Amino acid sequence: MSWLEFFSIILPPSFWPISIAILGVALGPKLVKELPRLRKLGPSGLELFPHEGGQEKIADSVSGGLEINKIGSLSDPVAIDVEKEIKDGLAALPAEEREERLVRSLTHSQMFRSFSLAYADIFGSQIRALEKLNARDLSRDDASQLFSELQREKPVFRDWTLESYLGFLFHWKFISNENGFYVITQTGKNFLLFLTTMRLSKDRLH
């Protein structure tokens, strides 16, 4: 399933075609930046080589913001078509709904962007941890025991702490700590749905 099919599921029809156009704009620079790390691209989705240094540096946040400081002329014919599609889509909407629809479409495109970036660096064992938390909350003792088992299975984590291991999931707001229990958030559940819908491999590094 392509990302277009994914968004056709989670977005109501009234958000098209604006969402497609905004998503292309939002992902464009990031996709160019990530091309050297492309490992696999096909019907099963995309897979990227991890960043050098793994998860030690986490620079991106969920919100990419509006990074355009000055509006100039577009030279890329694809970008010109995308902008025209956005304007045509907005023109077709009632004036009082345009801003709300535009903001909502941009919100969905930013969430897709954040999930794509998180997938680029997440460990396979962290995906399995999210799936465990999706089934039930875990106490710190339970989480520590599971992490100790992972350290025995994966020596690469020998010098890691539970906090450093879970830090990636906290950064992307996939999990939270509530009354001493690790709990998956709605964002974490949506990330698992994203993996399933996009048919992305869960057989990741570590």
Coordinates of C-alpha atoms in Angstrom, one line a residue:
M1 CA 0.0 0.0 0.0
S2 CA 1.4 3.4 -1.0
W3 CA 1.3 6.5 1.2
L4 CA -1.5 7.8 -1.0
E5 CA -3.6 4.7 -0.1
F6 CA -2.6 5.2 3.6
F7 CA -3.9 8.7 3.6
S8 CA -7.1 7.7 1.7
I9 CA -7.9 5.6 4.8
I10 CA -7.1 8.1 7.6
L11 CA -8.3 11.3 5.8
P12 CA -11.9 12.0 4.9
P13 CA -12.5 12.6 1.1
S14 CA -13.1 16.3 1.7
F15 CA -9.4 16.8 2.5
W16 CA -8.4 15.8 -1.0
P17 CA -6.5 16.9 -3.1
I18 CA -5.0 19.5 -0.7
S19 CA -3.5 16.8 1.6
I20 CA -1.6 15.1 -1.3
A21 CA -0.1 18.4 -2.4
I22 CA 0.9 19.5 1.1
L23 CA 2.4 16.2 1.9
G24 CA 4.6 16.3 -1.2
V25 CA 5.9 19.8 -0.2
A26 CA 6.5 18.7 3.4
L27 CA 8.3 15.6 2.5
G28 CA 10.2 16.8 -0.5
P29 CA 13.3 18.3 1.1
K30 CA 13.5 15.5 3.7
L31 CA 13.2 12.8 1.0
V32 CA 16.1 14.4 -1.0
K33 CA 18.2 14.5 2.2
E34 CA 17.5 10.8 3.0
L35 CA 18.1 9.4 -0.5
P36 CA 21.7 8.3 0.2
R37 CA 20.3 6.2 3.1
L38 CA 17.7 4.4 0.9
R39 CA 18.0 0.7 1.4
K40 CA 14.8 -0.6 -0.2
L41 CA 11.8 0.9 -2.0
G42 CA 9.0 -1.1 -3.4
P43 CA 5.4 -2.4 -2.8
S44 CA 6.4 -3.3 0.8
G45 CA 7.3 0.2 1.6
L46 CA 10.6 2.0 2.1
E47 CA 13.6 1.1 4.3
L48 CA 16.5 3.3 5.1
F49 CA 20.0 2.6 6.5
P50 CA 20.2 4.0 10.1
H51 CA 21.9 7.3 10.7
E52 CA 25.6 7.0 11.7
G53 CA 25.7 6.8 15.4
G54 CA 22.3 5.2 15.6
Q55 CA 20.0 6.8 18.1
E56 CA 22.6 8.8 20.0
K57 CA 21.5 12.0 18.3
I58 CA 17.8 12.9 17.9
A59 CA 17.5 16.2 16.1
D60 CA 14.0 16.1 14.6
S61 CA 10.8 16.7 16.4
V62 CA 7.2 15.9 15.5
S63 CA 6.5 19.4 14.2
G64 CA 8.5 20.5 11.2
G65 CA 7.0 24.0 11.3
L66 CA 6.8 26.3 8.4
E67 CA 10.3 26.7 7.3
I68 CA 9.8 29.3 4.5
N69 CA 11.1 32.7 5.4
K70 CA 10.7 34.3 2.0
I71 CA 8.3 33.5 -0.8
G72 CA 9.9 33.6 -4.2
S73 CA 9.2 32.1 -7.6
L74 CA 9.2 28.4 -8.1
S75 CA 11.4 26.9 -10.8
D76 CA 10.7 23.2 -10.3
P77 CA 7.8 22.2 -12.6
V78 CA 6.6 19.5 -10.2
A79 CA 6.5 22.1 -7.3
I80 CA 4.6 24.5 -9.6
D81 CA 2.0 21.7 -10.3
V82 CA 1.8 20.9 -6.6
E83 CA 1.2 24.6 -5.7
K84 CA -1.5 24.9 -8.4
E85 CA -3.2 21.8 -7.0
I86 CA -3.3 23.3 -3.6
K87 CA -4.7 26.6 -4.8
D88 CA -7.3 24.8 -6.9
G89 CA -8.3 22.6 -4.0
L90 CA -8.6 25.6 -1.7
A91 CA -10.7 27.5 -4.3
A92 CA -13.1 24.7 -4.4
L93 CA -13.8 24.9 -0.7
P94 CA -16.2 27.4 1.1
A95 CA -14.2 30.4 2.2
E96 CA -15.0 29.9 5.8
E97 CA -13.6 26.4 5.8
R98 CA -10.3 27.0 3.9
E99 CA -8.0 27.8 6.8
E100 CA -9.3 25.0 9.0
R101 CA -9.0 22.4 6.2
L102 CA -5.5 23.7 5.2
V103 CA -4.2 23.5 8.8
R104 CA -5.7 20.0 9.3
S105 CA -4.1 18.8 6.1
L106 CA -0.8 20.2 7.1
T107 CA -1.1 18.5 10.5
H108 CA -1.6 15.1 8.9
S109 CA 1.3 15.7 6.6
Q110 CA 3.6 16.6 9.5
M111 CA 2.5 13.4 11.4
F112 CA 3.3 11.3 8.4
R113 CA 6.6 13.0 8.2
S114 CA 7.4 12.4 11.8
F115 CA 6.4 8.7 11.6
S116 CA 8.7 8.3 8.5
L117 CA 11.6 9.9 10.3
A118 CA 11.1 7.8 13.4
Y119 CA 10.9 4.7 11.3
A120 CA 14.3 5.5 9.8
D121 CA 16.0 5.1 13.1
I122 CA 13.8 2.9 15.3
F123 CA 15.2 -0.5 16.4
G124 CA 13.2 -3.7 15.7
S125 CA 13.1 -4.4 19.4
Q126 CA 11.6 -1.0 20.1
I127 CA 8.8 -1.8 17.7
R128 CA 8.2 -5.1 19.6
A129 CA 8.3 -3.1 22.9
L130 CA 5.5 -0.9 21.5
E131 CA 3.5 -3.9 20.6
K132 CA 3.9 -5.3 24.1
L133 CA 2.8 -2.0 25.5
N134 CA -0.2 -2.0 23.1
A135 CA -1.3 -5.2 24.8
R136 CA -0.8 -4.0 28.4
D137 CA 1.0 -1.4 30.5
L138 CA 4.4 -2.4 32.0
S139 CA 5.7 -1.6 35.4
R140 CA 9.3 -0.5 35.7
D141 CA 10.3 -3.9 37.1
D142 CA 8.6 -5.7 34.2
A143 CA 10.3 -3.4 31.7
S144 CA 13.7 -3.8 33.4
Q145 CA 13.4 -7.6 33.2
L146 CA 12.5 -7.5 29.5
F147 CA 15.4 -5.2 28.9
S148 CA 17.8 -7.5 30.7
E149 CA 16.6 -10.3 28.5
L150 CA 17.2 -8.1 25.4
Q151 CA 20.7 -7.3 26.6
R152 CA 21.5 -11.0 26.8
E153 CA 20.1 -11.5 23.4
K154 CA 21.6 -8.4 21.8
P155 CA 25.1 -7.6 23.2
V156 CA 25.0 -4.3 21.4
F157 CA 22.8 -3.0 24.3
R158 CA 25.2 -4.3 27.0
D159 CA 26.2 -0.7 28.0
W160 CA 22.8 0.8 27.6
T161 CA 20.5 1.7 30.4
L162 CA 16.7 1.2 30.3
E163 CA 16.3 5.0 30.3
S164 CA 18.6 5.5 27.3
Y165 CA 16.9 2.7 25.4
L166 CA 13.4 4.1 26.0
G167 CA 14.5 7.7 25.4
F168 CA 13.9 7.3 21.6
L169 CA 10.3 6.3 22.3
F170 CA 9.8 9.1 24.7
H171 CA 11.2 11.6 22.3
W172 CA 8.7 10.7 19.6
K173 CA 5.9 10.7 22.2
F174 CA 5.2 7.0 21.5
I175 CA 5.1 6.1 25.2
S176 CA 4.6 7.9 28.6
N177 CA 5.2 7.2 32.2
E178 CA 2.0 7.2 34.3
N179 CA 2.0 6.3 38.0
G180 CA 5.1 4.2 37.6
F181 CA 3.9 2.3 34.5
Y182 CA 5.1 2.6 31.0
V183 CA 2.1 3.2 28.7
I184 CA 1.7 3.5 25.0
T185 CA 0.2 6.8 23.8
Q186 CA -2.3 7.4 21.1
T187 CA 0.6 8.6 18.9
G188 CA 2.4 5.3 19.6
K189 CA -0.7 3.3 18.6
N190 CA -1.0 5.4 15.4
F191 CA 2.6 4.7 14.6
L192 CA 1.9 1.0 14.8
L193 CA -1.1 1.5 12.5
F194 CA 1.2 3.4 10.2
L195 CA 3.6 0.5 10.0
T196 CA 0.9 -2.0 9.3
T197 CA -1.0 0.2 6.8
M198 CA 2.2 1.0 4.9
R199 CA 3.4 -2.6 5.1
L200 CA 6.8 -1.5 6.5
S201 CA 9.0 -4.2 7.7
K202 CA 9.3 -4.6 11.5
D203 CA 12.5 -6.7 11.1
R204 CA 14.7 -3.8 11.8
L205 CA 18.3 -3.4 13.1
H206 CA 18.6 -4.8 16.6

